[in-house]
Every structure is written in C-alpha cells, then in structure tokens.
C-alpha atoms as a PDB file:
ATOM      1  CA  MET A   1      12.443  28.217 -47.900  1.00  0.00           C
ATOM      2  CA  ARG A   2      11.987  24.538 -48.654  1.00  0.00           C
ATOM      3  CA  SER A   3      14.885  23.467 -46.371  1.00  0.00           C
ATOM      4  CA  ILE A   4      13.464  25.498 -43.486  1.00  0.00           C
ATOM      5  CA  THR A   5      10.118  23.701 -43.825  1.00  0.00           C
ATOM      6  CA  ILE A   6      11.807  20.300 -43.785  1.00  0.00           C
ATOM      7  CA  VAL A   7      13.881  21.169 -40.704  1.00  0.00           C
ATOM      8  CA  PHE A   8      10.819  22.589 -38.936  1.00  0.00           C
ATOM      9  CA  GLY A   9       8.825  19.461 -39.836  1.00  0.00           C
ATOM     10  CA  LEU A  10      11.613  17.189 -38.580  1.00  0.00           C
ATOM     11  CA  ALA A  11      11.896  19.125 -35.303  1.00  0.00           C
ATOM     12  CA  THR A  12       8.138  18.887 -34.794  1.00  0.00           C
ATOM     13  CA  ALA A  13       8.174  15.125 -35.448  1.00  0.00           C
ATOM     14  CA  ILE A  14      10.986  14.615 -32.935  1.00  0.00           C
ATOM     15  CA  THR A  15       9.143  16.665 -30.298  1.00  0.00           C
ATOM     16  CA  VAL A  16       5.886  14.743 -30.802  1.00  0.00           C
ATOM     17  CA  SER A  17       7.767  11.438 -30.675  1.00  0.00           C
ATOM     18  CA  ALA A  18       9.418  12.404 -27.375  1.00  0.00           C
ATOM     19  CA  GLN A  19       6.069  13.405 -25.867  1.00  0.00           C
ATOM     20  CA  ASP A  20       4.398  10.145 -26.937  1.00  0.00           C
ATOM     21  CA  SER A  21       7.152   8.013 -25.386  1.00  0.00           C
ATOM     22  CA  SER A  22       6.327   9.360 -21.910  1.00  0.00           C
ATOM     23  CA  ASN A  23       2.979   7.558 -22.056  1.00  0.00           C
ATOM     24  CA  VAL A  24       4.503   4.163 -22.814  1.00  0.00           C
ATOM     25  CA  PRO A  25       4.576   1.942 -19.712  1.00  0.00           C
ATOM     26  CA  ASP A  26       7.987   0.881 -18.476  1.00  0.00           C
ATOM     27  CA  SER A  27       8.494  -2.687 -19.651  1.00  0.00           C
ATOM     28  CA  SER A  28      11.057  -3.319 -16.917  1.00  0.00           C
ATOM     29  CA  ALA A  29       8.273  -3.070 -14.323  1.00  0.00           C
ATOM     30  CA  GLY A  30       6.825  -6.374 -15.519  1.00  0.00           C
ATOM     31  CA  SER A  31      10.143  -8.154 -15.286  1.00  0.00           C
ATOM     32  CA  ASP A  32      10.823  -6.615 -11.848  1.00  0.00           C
ATOM     33  CA  GLY A  33       7.418  -7.793 -10.657  1.00  0.00           C
ATOM     34  CA  GLU A  34       7.994 -11.273 -12.043  1.00  0.00           C
ATOM     35  CA  ARG A  35      11.435 -11.390 -10.431  1.00  0.00           C
ATOM     36  CA  PHE A  36       9.890 -10.265  -7.111  1.00  0.00           C
ATOM     37  CA  PHE A  37       7.333 -13.048  -7.426  1.00  0.00           C
ATOM     38  CA  SER A  38       9.906 -15.715  -8.328  1.00  0.00           C
ATOM     39  CA  GLN A  39      12.368 -14.753  -5.608  1.00  0.00           C
ATOM     40  CA  LYS A  40      10.084 -13.830  -2.724  1.00  0.00           C
ATOM     41  CA  ILE A  41       6.464 -14.872  -3.212  1.00  0.00           C
ATOM     42  CA  GLU A  42       6.681 -18.251  -4.920  1.00  0.00           C
ATOM     43  CA  PRO A  43       9.031 -19.724  -2.254  1.00  0.00           C
ATOM     44  CA  LEU A  44       6.714 -18.371   0.468  1.00  0.00           C
ATOM     45  CA  LEU A  45       3.668 -19.978  -1.173  1.00  0.00           C
ATOM     46  CA  LYS A  46       5.531 -23.262  -1.656  1.00  0.00           C
ATOM     47  CA  SER A  47       6.647 -23.484   1.950  1.00  0.00           C
ATOM     48  CA  HIS A  48       3.432 -22.309   3.635  1.00  0.00           C
ATOM     49  CA  CYS A  49       0.512 -22.914   1.251  1.00  0.00           C
ATOM     50  CA  PHE A  50       1.156 -25.682  -1.287  1.00  0.00           C
ATOM     51  CA  GLY A  51       0.721 -28.421   1.322  1.00  0.00           C
ATOM     52  CA  CYS A  52      -3.044 -27.820   1.251  1.00  0.00           C
ATOM     53  CA  HIS A  53      -3.579 -25.688  -1.855  1.00  0.00           C
ATOM     54  CA  SER A  54      -1.796 -27.316  -4.798  1.00  0.00           C
ATOM     55  CA  HIS A  55      -2.315 -29.905  -7.480  1.00  0.00           C
ATOM     56  CA  ALA A  56       0.965 -31.609  -6.556  1.00  0.00           C
ATOM     57  CA  ALA A  57      -0.221 -32.245  -3.012  1.00  0.00           C
ATOM     58  CA  GLY A  58      -3.454 -33.649  -4.354  1.00  0.00           C
ATOM     59  CA  GLU A  59      -5.396 -31.366  -2.050  1.00  0.00           C
ATOM     60  CA  MET A  60      -7.343 -28.243  -2.717  1.00  0.00           C
ATOM     61  CA  GLU A  61      -8.699 -27.194   0.654  1.00  0.00           C
ATOM     62  CA  GLY A  62     -11.614 -24.823   0.233  1.00  0.00           C
ATOM     63  CA  GLY A  63     -11.410 -25.367  -3.517  1.00  0.00           C
ATOM     64  CA  LEU A  64      -8.398 -23.034  -3.688  1.00  0.00           C
ATOM     65  CA  THR A  65      -5.164 -23.757  -5.525  1.00  0.00           C
ATOM     66  CA  LEU A  66      -2.193 -21.426  -5.298  1.00  0.00           C
ATOM     67  CA  ASP A  67       0.202 -23.257  -7.610  1.00  0.00           C
ATOM     68  CA  GLY A  68      -0.896 -21.268 -10.652  1.00  0.00           C
ATOM     69  CA  ARG A  69      -2.163 -17.821 -11.523  1.00  0.00           C
ATOM     70  CA  SER A  70      -5.604 -19.104 -12.480  1.00  0.00           C
ATOM     71  CA  GLY A  71      -5.990 -20.720  -9.049  1.00  0.00           C
ATOM     72  CA  TRP A  72      -5.854 -17.521  -7.032  1.00  0.00           C
ATOM     73  CA  ALA A  73      -7.627 -15.487  -9.735  1.00  0.00           C
ATOM     74  CA  GLU A  74     -10.632 -17.822  -9.882  1.00  0.00           C
ATOM     75  CA  GLY A  75     -10.368 -18.536  -6.192  1.00  0.00           C
ATOM     76  CA  GLY A  76     -11.983 -21.221  -4.135  1.00  0.00           C
ATOM     77  CA  ASP A  77     -15.279 -21.661  -2.357  1.00  0.00           C
ATOM     78  CA  ARG A  78     -15.215 -18.046  -1.097  1.00  0.00           C
ATOM     79  CA  GLY A  79     -14.262 -16.414  -4.416  1.00  0.00           C
ATOM     80  CA  PRO A  80     -11.014 -14.928  -5.742  1.00  0.00           C
ATOM     81  CA  ALA A  81      -8.191 -15.117  -3.222  1.00  0.00           C
ATOM     82  CA  ILE A  82      -6.443 -12.027  -4.574  1.00  0.00           C
ATOM     83  CA  VAL A  83      -7.683  -8.752  -6.014  1.00  0.00           C
ATOM     84  CA  PRO A  84      -4.608  -7.329  -7.800  1.00  0.00           C
ATOM     85  CA  GLY A  85      -3.740  -3.879  -6.487  1.00  0.00           C
ATOM     86  CA  LYS A  86      -6.099  -4.203  -3.511  1.00  0.00           C
ATOM     87  CA  PRO A  87      -4.588  -6.106  -0.591  1.00  0.00           C
ATOM     88  CA  ALA A  88      -7.196  -4.790   1.859  1.00  0.00           C
ATOM     89  CA  VAL A  89      -9.998  -6.667   0.065  1.00  0.00           C
ATOM     90  CA  SER A  90      -7.959  -9.741  -0.890  1.00  0.00           C
ATOM     91  CA  LEU A  91      -9.040 -12.875   0.977  1.00  0.00           C
ATOM     92  CA  LEU A  92      -5.449 -14.123   1.083  1.00  0.00           C
ATOM     93  CA  ILE A  93      -4.375 -11.120   3.157  1.00  0.00           C
ATOM     94  CA  LYS A  94      -7.397 -11.421   5.425  1.00  0.00           C
ATOM     95  CA  ALA A  95      -6.542 -15.096   5.957  1.00  0.00           C
ATOM     96  CA  VAL A  96      -2.849 -14.583   6.761  1.00  0.00           C
ATOM     97  CA  ARG A  97      -3.612 -11.602   9.018  1.00  0.00           C
ATOM     98  CA  ARG A  98      -6.212 -13.779  10.770  1.00  0.00           C
ATOM     99  CA  VAL A  99      -8.847 -11.047  10.974  1.00  0.00           C
ATOM    100  CA  ASP A 100     -11.679 -13.573  10.592  1.00  0.00           C
ATOM    101  CA  SER A 101     -11.878 -16.478  13.033  1.00  0.00           C
ATOM    102  CA  ASP A 102     -13.288 -18.689  10.238  1.00  0.00           C
ATOM    103  CA  LEU A 103     -10.437 -17.893   7.848  1.00  0.00           C
ATOM    104  CA  GLN A 104      -6.952 -18.264   9.331  1.00  0.00           C
ATOM    105  CA  MET A 105      -4.069 -19.413   7.170  1.00  0.00           C
ATOM    106  CA  PRO A 106      -1.765 -21.166   7.506  1.00  0.00           C
ATOM    107  CA  PRO A 107      -3.814 -23.073  10.061  1.00  0.00           C
ATOM    108  CA  ASP A 108      -0.953 -24.176  12.315  1.00  0.00           C
ATOM    109  CA  GLU A 109       1.026 -20.986  12.817  1.00  0.00           C
ATOM    110  CA  LYS A 110       0.646 -17.342  11.807  1.00  0.00           C
ATOM    111  CA  LEU A 111       3.065 -16.026   9.204  1.00  0.00           C
ATOM    112  CA  SER A 112       5.615 -13.498  10.387  1.00  0.00           C
ATOM    113  CA  ASP A 113       4.773  -9.839   9.817  1.00  0.00           C
ATOM    114  CA  SER A 114       7.608  -9.563   7.296  1.00  0.00           C
ATOM    115  CA  LYS A 115       6.153 -12.409   5.195  1.00  0.00           C
ATOM    116  CA  ILE A 116       2.683 -10.873   5.351  1.00  0.00           C
ATOM    117  CA  GLU A 117       4.134  -7.556   4.203  1.00  0.00           C
ATOM    118  CA  LEU A 118       5.784  -9.319   1.231  1.00  0.00           C
ATOM    119  CA  LEU A 119       2.359 -10.647   0.210  1.00  0.00           C
ATOM    120  CA  VAL A 120       0.823  -7.181   0.648  1.00  0.00           C
ATOM    121  CA  GLU A 121       3.569  -5.610  -1.479  1.00  0.00           C
ATOM    122  CA  TRP A 122       3.087  -8.257  -4.175  1.00  0.00           C
ATOM    123  CA  ILE A 123      -0.652  -7.594  -4.353  1.00  0.00           C
ATOM    124  CA  GLU A 124      -0.071  -3.814  -4.335  1.00  0.00           C
ATOM    125  CA  ARG A 125       2.205  -4.312  -7.358  1.00  0.00           C
ATOM    126  CA  GLY A 126      -0.724  -5.916  -9.167  1.00  0.00           C
ATOM    127  CA  ALA A 127       0.113  -9.506  -8.187  1.00  0.00           C
ATOM    128  CA  PRO A 128       2.478 -10.244 -11.086  1.00  0.00           C
ATOM    129  CA  ASP A 129       2.607 -13.994 -11.583  1.00  0.00           C
ATOM    130  CA  PRO A 130       4.400 -15.429 -14.620  1.00  0.00           C
ATOM    131  CA  ARG A 131       3.003 -18.914 -14.057  1.00  0.00           C
ATOM    132  CA  THR A 132       0.501 -19.877 -16.705  1.00  0.00           C
ATOM    133  CA  SER A 133      -0.770 -23.151 -15.301  1.00  0.00           C
ATOM    134  CA  GLY A 134      -0.865 -24.775 -11.920  1.00  0.00           C
ATOM    135  CA  HIS A 135      -1.276 -28.249 -13.298  1.00  0.00           C
ATOM    136  CA  VAL A 136       1.636 -30.579 -12.802  1.00  0.00           C
ATOM    137  CA  VAL A 137       2.663 -32.545 -15.845  1.00  0.00           C
ATOM    138  CA  ARG A 138       3.111 -36.148 -14.817  1.00  0.00           C
ATOM    139  CA  ASP A 139       5.625 -38.497 -16.346  1.00  0.00           C
ATOM    140  CA  GLU A 140       3.470 -41.042 -18.095  1.00  0.00           C
ATOM    141  CA  GLY A 141       6.383 -43.234 -19.180  1.00  0.00           C
ATOM    142  CA  ASP A 142       7.303 -44.181 -22.713  1.00  0.00           C
ATOM    143  CA  PRO A 143       4.567 -43.010 -25.126  1.00  0.00           C
ATOM    144  CA  MET A 144       5.139 -46.114 -27.258  1.00  0.00           C
ATOM    145  CA  GLU A 145       3.890 -48.215 -24.346  1.00  0.00           C
ATOM    146  CA  TRP A 146       0.568 -46.416 -24.044  1.00  0.00           C
ATOM    147  CA  TRP A 147      -2.396 -48.703 -24.682  1.00  0.00           C
ATOM    148  CA  SER A 148      -3.842 -46.243 -27.189  1.00  0.00           C
ATOM    149  CA  LEU A 149      -0.790 -46.546 -29.431  1.00  0.00           C
ATOM    150  CA  ARG A 150      -0.548 -50.326 -29.411  1.00  0.00           C
ATOM    151  CA  PRO A 151      -1.752 -52.315 -32.428  1.00  0.00           C
ATOM    152  CA  LEU A 152      -5.257 -53.704 -32.183  1.00  0.00           C
ATOM    153  CA  GLN A 153      -5.495 -57.330 -31.128  1.00  0.00           C
ATOM    154  CA  ARG A 154      -8.363 -59.755 -31.608  1.00  0.00           C
END
C-alpha cells in the first residue's frame, strides 16, 4: 500500500510539473528578438537615423535620440517614439510612413516599404533592444594625465 501511494504521488508531481512548464515564457524569444534587432533594425537606424538622432553625431533633432533604448522610450519633444507592441500609435512609424506633413523622417527621402515593414515587425515583437545606454564613451587619454590626479602645486 505504501509503495502505491509513493508512485501515485510521484506521478501527480510529474503531471503538475509538466502543466506548470507550459506557462513559462520561451526564453529563446528574447534572444531571437535581440538578434532581429542587431541584424536588421540597428543597421537601419544607424544608416538612416543616427545622423540627426544620436549622441555620436552631437545632434538630437526634436530632442530624440535613437542610439539607445532609453532614447526612444523616453522620446523627444513629442513624447515616446515607440510604443512596444503597437506600431500604429508609435510616432516612429507615423514619421517613416509620412502620414503627418509635420513629421516626415528621414527628411530627405522616404524609406522603402520593406524597411518600414522591418520597423513595424520590430515594434510588433515588443521592440526588443539589448542596448542599455546610448551614450558614447569617449577616450579621455591616459588617466594618469588627468588634472584631477596630478599632485597639488603651489
């Protein structure tokens, strides 16, 4: 009788464990989204947006930076550029589709439909962006030459 109870208990535990695992999100989705961003979206942003919307360029037109996750999340003068999962309400998509005459990006030439669709797909995926900071670290030279580390002189 005791061995039957143990076997029944073990079978129940295995069944409950299998049911619980179906609710666990697939961790590969995050890496797929980050790979999609790194391979498709980041190069697109670099070639079409960073000239006016990056720290490296020294410009932040409209107060918007796109060289880091916090830049598009906080947004510029008009608010957040991207609403993850909602491309229809994301200002970035409105700008690249040129639906508003006051908001057309890039300013010189419209992106191809295939590039716009990549941006839409990225936002539909939740806008995965592994970048943590848009700030460029500058080479400040040899730290031993910094004025703050030199001995005091009278």
